[in-house]
Amino acid sequence: NAGVTQTPKFRILKIGQSMTLQCTQDMNHNYMYWYRQDPGMGLKLIYYSVGAGITDKGEVPNGYNVSRSTTEDFPLRLELAAPSQTSVYFCASSSTSGLAGGSSYNEQFFGPGTRLTVL
Amino acid sequence: GESVGLHLPTLSVQEGDNSIINCAYSNSASDYFIWYKQESGKGPQFIIDIRSNMDKRQGQRVTVLLNKTVKHLSLQIAATQPGDSAVYFCAERSNQAGTALIFGKGTTLSVSS
């Protein structure tokens, strides 16, 4: 298994441009997550999905959109890039729920990240 | 509000020493805690977890201790090796609807030979 894969690894955007960060997992996990990690900080949840066709907002969703048309793919869309979105983006997946009230065990598998710079 | 923090941003140890990385959390209703290791340029990697109904859990060379009275979590690494050098994050699962894991800021562990 490749696990969780993300593309691209690096990207530089100009203010106002748009892009899609791709995330794919081959572990047949129902739960998928997008996090952002700012320098020297922990990860913050942007959006999550509990299964194909179901997505919901996390802690910092503004400026982003997601879709989940298949179990494997969970792309993250930035419509109008802003300097505040400069960050490293991680996609993760899990077989059990990492949400409040979820499973007693929740190992999330993370992708290698996408480093995004908005100038 | 909820927050998960680590007491020290950096920790330097000698190879072979035991390392202790600490974490304080604020939400007494959190029911699940995880330690992640993040090596440079990579995504976080699961190390060990503990449920709130436990005080201690051991893995291979790692032990997590949970003190709910003072809302404190620690990760102990026995016989620290250079390959243990990384940033370590504690994370909690809160009871706030719509949230997944809440991560602390991380402690950078540096192991010298």
mmCIF file of C-alpha atoms in Angstrom:
data_model
loop_
_atom_site.group_PDB
_atom_site.id
_atom_site.type_symbol
_atom_site.label_atom_id
_atom_site.label_comp_id
_atom_site.label_asym_id
_atom_site.label_seq_id
_atom_site.Cartn_x
_atom_site.Cartn_y
_atom_site.Cartn_z
ATOM 1 C CA ASN A 1 0.000 0.000 0.000
ATOM 2 C CA ALA A 2 1.164 3.509 -0.794
ATOM 3 C CA GLY A 3 -0.794 4.864 2.185
ATOM 4 C CA VAL A 4 -1.725 8.526 1.877
ATOM 5 C CA THR A 5 -0.270 10.403 -1.068
ATOM 6 C CA GLN A 6 -0.394 14.136 -1.705
ATOM 7 C CA THR A 7 0.423 16.247 -4.733
ATOM 8 C CA PRO A 8 2.080 18.593 -5.344
ATOM 9 C CA LYS A 9 4.908 18.596 -2.797
ATOM 10 C CA PHE A 10 5.574 22.304 -3.253
ATOM 11 C CA ARG A 11 3.703 25.167 -4.850
ATOM 12 C CA ILE A 12 4.036 28.918 -5.058
ATOM 13 C CA LEU A 13 0.901 30.896 -5.804
ATOM 14 C CA LYS A 14 0.224 34.545 -6.442
ATOM 15 C CA ILE A 15 -2.452 36.304 -4.423
ATOM 16 C CA GLY A 16 -5.864 35.613 -5.932
ATOM 17 C CA GLN A 17 -4.865 32.459 -7.777
ATOM 18 C CA SER A 18 -6.627 29.193 -7.177
ATOM 19 C CA MET A 19 -5.395 25.631 -6.900
ATOM 20 C CA THR A 20 -6.376 22.161 -5.785
ATOM 21 C CA LEU A 21 -4.318 20.070 -3.420
ATOM 22 C CA GLN A 22 -4.762 16.400 -4.174
ATOM 23 C CA CYS A 23 -4.994 13.642 -1.579
ATOM 24 C CA THR A 24 -5.475 9.938 -2.200
ATOM 25 C CA GLN A 25 -5.460 6.974 0.164
ATOM 26 C CA ASP A 26 -5.472 3.294 -0.768
ATOM 27 C CA MET A 27 -6.382 1.868 2.637
ATOM 28 C CA ASN A 28 -10.160 2.034 2.099
ATOM 29 C CA HIS A 29 -10.520 4.407 5.044
ATOM 30 C CA ASN A 30 -13.837 6.128 5.507
ATOM 31 C CA TYR A 31 -12.481 9.089 7.454
ATOM 32 C CA MET A 32 -10.284 11.699 5.853
ATOM 33 C CA TYR A 33 -8.982 15.019 7.121
ATOM 34 C CA TRP A 34 -7.182 18.119 5.947
ATOM 35 C CA TYR A 35 -4.895 19.945 8.359
ATOM 36 C CA ARG A 36 -2.659 22.951 8.019
ATOM 37 C CA GLN A 37 0.543 23.439 9.957
ATOM 38 C CA ASP A 38 1.984 26.892 10.396
ATOM 39 C CA PRO A 39 5.655 27.301 11.387
ATOM 40 C CA GLY A 40 6.334 26.171 14.946
ATOM 41 C CA MET A 41 2.714 25.260 15.511
ATOM 42 C CA GLY A 42 0.607 22.158 15.778
ATOM 43 C CA LEU A 43 -1.853 21.047 13.135
ATOM 44 C CA LYS A 44 -5.249 22.669 12.765
ATOM 45 C CA LEU A 45 -8.196 20.906 11.164
ATOM 46 C CA ILE A 46 -9.566 22.561 8.011
ATOM 47 C CA TYR A 47 -12.166 20.062 6.768
ATOM 48 C CA TYR A 48 -12.999 16.453 7.313
ATOM 49 C CA SER A 49 -15.070 13.728 5.706
ATOM 50 C CA VAL A 50 -16.716 10.682 7.264
ATOM 51 C CA GLY A 51 -17.323 8.985 3.955
ATOM 52 C CA ALA A 52 -17.887 9.515 0.256
ATOM 53 C CA GLY A 53 -20.313 12.367 -0.317
ATOM 54 C CA ILE A 54 -20.074 13.701 3.242
ATOM 55 C CA THR A 55 -17.850 16.587 4.287
ATOM 56 C CA ASP A 56 -17.887 19.104 7.104
ATOM 57 C CA LYS A 57 -15.967 22.080 8.418
ATOM 58 C CA GLY A 58 -13.215 21.851 10.942
ATOM 59 C CA GLU A 59 -11.592 24.552 13.014
ATOM 60 C CA VAL A 60 -10.238 26.786 10.207
ATOM 61 C CA PRO A 61 -12.348 26.265 7.041
ATOM 62 C CA ASN A 62 -12.469 29.826 5.698
ATOM 63 C CA GLY A 63 -10.930 30.181 2.251
ATOM 64 C CA TYR A 64 -11.101 26.455 1.480
ATOM 65 C CA ASN A 65 -13.478 23.955 -0.049
ATOM 66 C CA VAL A 66 -13.461 20.186 -0.278
ATOM 67 C CA SER A 67 -15.274 17.391 -2.036
ATOM 68 C CA ARG A 68 -15.380 13.639 -1.530
ATOM 69 C CA SER A 69 -16.765 11.907 -4.574
ATOM 70 C CA THR A 70 -14.914 8.650 -3.888
ATOM 71 C CA THR A 71 -13.598 6.873 -0.815
ATOM 72 C CA GLU A 72 -10.033 7.270 -2.050
ATOM 73 C CA ASP A 73 -9.854 10.961 -2.952
ATOM 74 C CA PHE A 74 -10.283 14.084 -0.846
ATOM 75 C CA PRO A 75 -9.098 17.180 -2.720
ATOM 76 C CA LEU A 76 -8.749 20.568 -1.035
ATOM 77 C CA ARG A 77 -9.521 23.655 -3.085
ATOM 78 C CA LEU A 78 -8.221 27.177 -2.535
ATOM 79 C CA GLU A 79 -10.272 29.627 -4.589
ATOM 80 C CA LEU A 80 -8.599 32.985 -3.942
ATOM 81 C CA ALA A 81 -5.190 32.433 -2.430
ATOM 82 C CA ALA A 82 -4.104 34.827 0.305
ATOM 83 C CA PRO A 83 -0.736 35.202 2.096
ATOM 84 C CA SER A 84 -2.412 33.907 5.280
ATOM 85 C CA GLN A 85 -2.790 30.554 3.550
ATOM 86 C CA THR A 86 0.964 30.092 3.338
ATOM 87 C CA SER A 87 1.422 26.881 5.288
ATOM 88 C CA VAL A 88 2.147 23.184 5.045
ATOM 89 C CA TYR A 89 -0.969 21.145 4.328
ATOM 90 C CA PHE A 90 -1.388 17.582 5.491
ATOM 91 C CA CYS A 91 -4.024 15.126 4.484
ATOM 92 C CA ALA A 92 -4.797 12.196 6.780
ATOM 93 C CA SER A 93 -7.091 9.209 6.847
ATOM 94 C CA SER A 94 -8.288 6.729 9.429
ATOM 95 C CA SER A 95 -10.444 3.634 9.588
ATOM 96 C CA THR A 96 -12.114 4.770 12.795
ATOM 97 C CA SER A 97 -13.587 8.108 13.742
ATOM 98 C CA GLY A 98 -11.233 10.722 15.088
ATOM 99 C CA LEU A 99 -14.137 12.995 15.812
ATOM 100 C CA ALA A 100 -15.613 13.933 19.160
ATOM 101 C CA GLY A 101 -17.327 10.902 20.643
ATOM 102 C CA GLY A 102 -15.583 8.622 18.180
ATOM 103 C CA SER A 103 -13.751 5.338 18.459
ATOM 104 C CA SER A 104 -11.632 4.412 21.452
ATOM 105 C CA TYR A 105 -8.746 3.956 19.055
ATOM 106 C CA ASN A 106 -7.938 6.304 16.239
ATOM 107 C CA GLU A 107 -4.696 6.121 14.329
ATOM 108 C CA GLN A 108 -4.599 8.725 11.623
ATOM 109 C CA PHE A 109 -2.228 8.132 8.755
ATOM 110 C CA PHE A 110 -0.716 11.270 7.319
ATOM 111 C CA GLY A 111 0.550 12.107 3.870
ATOM 112 C CA PRO A 112 3.943 13.761 3.319
ATOM 113 C CA GLY A 113 2.456 17.243 3.060
ATOM 114 C CA THR A 114 2.229 20.055 0.520
ATOM 115 C CA ARG A 115 4.233 23.192 1.199
ATOM 116 C CA LEU A 116 2.298 26.161 -0.149
ATOM 117 C CA THR A 117 3.595 29.716 -0.399
ATOM 118 C CA VAL A 118 1.331 32.594 -1.418
ATOM 119 C CA LEU A 119 3.104 35.749 -2.525
ATOM 120 C CA GLY B 1 -11.110 27.365 25.258
ATOM 121 C CA GLU B 2 -9.459 24.067 24.560
ATOM 122 C CA SER B 3 -5.754 23.954 24.097
ATOM 123 C CA VAL B 4 -3.016 21.439 24.171
ATOM 124 C CA GLY B 5 0.442 22.667 24.924
ATOM 125 C CA LEU B 6 3.871 21.337 25.626
ATOM 126 C CA HIS B 7 5.995 22.609 28.432
ATOM 127 C CA LEU B 8 9.225 22.961 26.501
ATOM 128 C CA PRO B 9 9.752 23.766 22.834
ATOM 129 C CA THR B 10 13.104 21.955 22.730
ATOM 130 C CA LEU B 11 14.781 19.091 24.554
ATOM 131 C CA SER B 12 18.367 17.980 24.070
ATOM 132 C CA VAL B 13 19.589 14.625 25.361
ATOM 133 C CA GLN B 14 22.543 12.309 24.966
ATOM 134 C CA GLU B 15 22.198 9.012 23.157
ATOM 135 C CA GLY B 16 21.208 6.316 25.612
ATOM 136 C CA ASP B 17 19.516 8.667 28.059
ATOM 137 C CA ASN B 18 15.825 8.511 28.805
ATOM 138 C CA SER B 19 13.737 11.380 27.451
ATOM 139 C CA ILE B 20 10.592 12.811 28.953
ATOM 140 C CA ILE B 21 8.385 15.090 26.890
ATOM 141 C CA ASN B 22 5.532 16.801 28.667
ATOM 142 C CA CYS B 23 2.180 18.109 27.577
ATOM 143 C CA ALA B 24 -0.580 19.974 29.385
ATOM 144 C CA TYR B 25 -4.145 19.954 28.169
ATOM 145 C CA SER B 26 -7.035 22.124 29.206
ATOM 146 C CA ASN B 27 -10.195 20.188 28.362
ATOM 147 C CA SER B 28 -11.038 17.802 31.173
ATOM 148 C CA ALA B 29 -13.682 16.201 28.913
ATOM 149 C CA SER B 30 -11.139 14.999 26.352
ATOM 150 C CA ASP B 31 -11.340 11.223 26.173
ATOM 151 C CA TYR B 32 -8.416 10.208 24.018
ATOM 152 C CA PHE B 33 -4.799 11.302 23.637
ATOM 153 C CA ILE B 34 -2.140 10.518 21.080
ATOM 154 C CA TRP B 35 1.547 11.208 20.666
ATOM 155 C CA TYR B 36 2.862 11.824 17.179
ATOM 156 C CA LYS B 37 6.415 12.028 15.888
ATOM 157 C CA GLN B 38 7.214 14.284 12.957
ATOM 158 C CA GLU B 39 10.544 14.046 11.211
ATOM 159 C CA SER B 40 11.762 16.899 9.075
ATOM 160 C CA GLY B 41 9.861 17.162 5.790
ATOM 161 C CA LYS B 42 7.433 14.386 6.655
ATOM 162 C CA GLY B 43 3.926 14.018 7.968
ATOM 163 C CA PRO B 44 3.240 13.112 11.602
ATOM 164 C CA GLN B 45 3.577 9.450 12.532
ATOM 165 C CA PHE B 46 1.540 7.765 15.255
ATOM 166 C CA ILE B 47 3.607 6.638 18.244
ATOM 167 C CA ILE B 48 1.249 5.671 21.037
ATOM 168 C CA ASP B 49 -2.192 6.514 22.347
ATOM 169 C CA ILE B 50 -4.038 6.351 25.636
ATOM 170 C CA ARG B 51 -7.677 6.539 26.603
ATOM 171 C CA SER B 52 -8.841 8.727 29.435
ATOM 172 C CA ASN B 53 -9.779 5.700 31.572
ATOM 173 C CA MET B 54 -6.108 4.676 31.719
ATOM 174 C CA ASP B 55 -3.123 6.128 33.588
ATOM 175 C CA LYS B 56 -0.289 4.469 31.737
ATOM 176 C CA ARG B 57 0.364 2.654 28.527
ATOM 177 C CA GLN B 58 3.584 1.108 27.294
ATOM 178 C CA GLY B 59 4.854 0.445 23.831
ATOM 179 C CA GLN B 60 8.220 -0.453 22.447
ATOM 180 C CA ARG B 61 10.692 1.858 24.253
ATOM 181 C CA VAL B 62 7.889 4.390 24.834
ATOM 182 C CA THR B 63 5.524 4.956 27.727
ATOM 183 C CA VAL B 64 2.693 7.446 27.950
ATOM 184 C CA LEU B 65 1.475 8.633 31.317
ATOM 185 C CA LEU B 66 -1.799 10.431 31.858
ATOM 186 C CA ASN B 67 -2.561 12.423 34.983
ATOM 187 C CA LYS B 68 -6.142 13.591 34.736
ATOM 188 C CA THR B 69 -6.043 15.370 38.079
ATOM 189 C CA VAL B 70 -3.606 17.971 36.773
ATOM 190 C CA LYS B 71 -4.436 17.434 33.090
ATOM 191 C CA HIS B 72 -0.935 16.394 32.191
ATOM 192 C CA LEU B 73 0.362 13.954 29.623
ATOM 193 C CA SER B 74 3.920 12.766 29.179
ATOM 194 C CA LEU B 75 5.862 10.662 26.728
ATOM 195 C CA GLN B 76 8.858 8.753 28.001
ATOM 196 C CA ILE B 77 11.387 7.378 25.528
ATOM 197 C CA ALA B 78 13.819 4.840 26.920
ATOM 198 C CA ALA B 79 17.410 4.634 25.697
ATOM 199 C CA THR B 80 16.980 7.527 23.287
ATOM 200 C CA GLN B 81 18.627 7.041 19.905
ATOM 201 C CA PRO B 82 19.670 9.539 17.220
ATOM 202 C CA GLY B 83 16.781 8.285 15.109
ATOM 203 C CA ASP B 84 14.420 9.596 17.764
ATOM 204 C CA SER B 85 15.362 13.161 16.855
ATOM 205 C CA ALA B 86 12.148 14.789 15.652
ATOM 206 C CA VAL B 87 9.313 17.046 16.707
ATOM 207 C CA TYR B 88 6.862 15.365 19.073
ATOM 208 C CA PHE B 89 3.245 16.449 19.286
ATOM 209 C CA CYS B 90 0.622 15.503 21.761
ATOM 210 C CA ALA B 91 -2.965 15.603 20.550
ATOM 211 C CA GLU B 92 -6.283 15.263 22.299
ATOM 212 C CA ARG B 93 -9.704 14.411 21.038
ATOM 213 C CA SER B 94 -12.080 16.893 22.515
ATOM 214 C CA ASN B 95 -15.787 16.676 23.115
ATOM 215 C CA GLN B 96 -16.438 19.652 20.855
ATOM 216 C CA ALA B 97 -18.656 18.633 17.982
ATOM 217 C CA GLY B 98 -17.029 18.903 14.599
ATOM 218 C CA THR B 99 -13.493 18.657 15.848
ATOM 219 C CA ALA B 100 -11.014 15.919 15.279
ATOM 220 C CA LEU B 101 -7.671 15.907 17.037
ATOM 221 C CA ILE B 102 -6.392 19.084 18.664
ATOM 222 C CA PHE B 103 -2.631 19.313 18.453
ATOM 223 C CA GLY B 104 -0.162 21.054 20.708
ATOM 224 C CA LYS B 105 2.727 23.116 19.377
ATOM 225 C CA GLY B 106 5.356 20.412 19.560
ATOM 226 C CA THR B 107 8.663 19.720 21.295
ATOM 227 C CA THR B 108 11.803 19.325 19.232
ATOM 228 C CA LEU B 109 13.905 16.450 20.567
ATOM 229 C CA SER B 110 17.590 16.537 19.637
ATOM 230 C CA VAL B 111 19.693 13.466 20.400
ATOM 231 C CA SER B 112 23.432 13.778 20.285
ATOM 232 C CA SER B 113 25.883 10.887 20.056
#
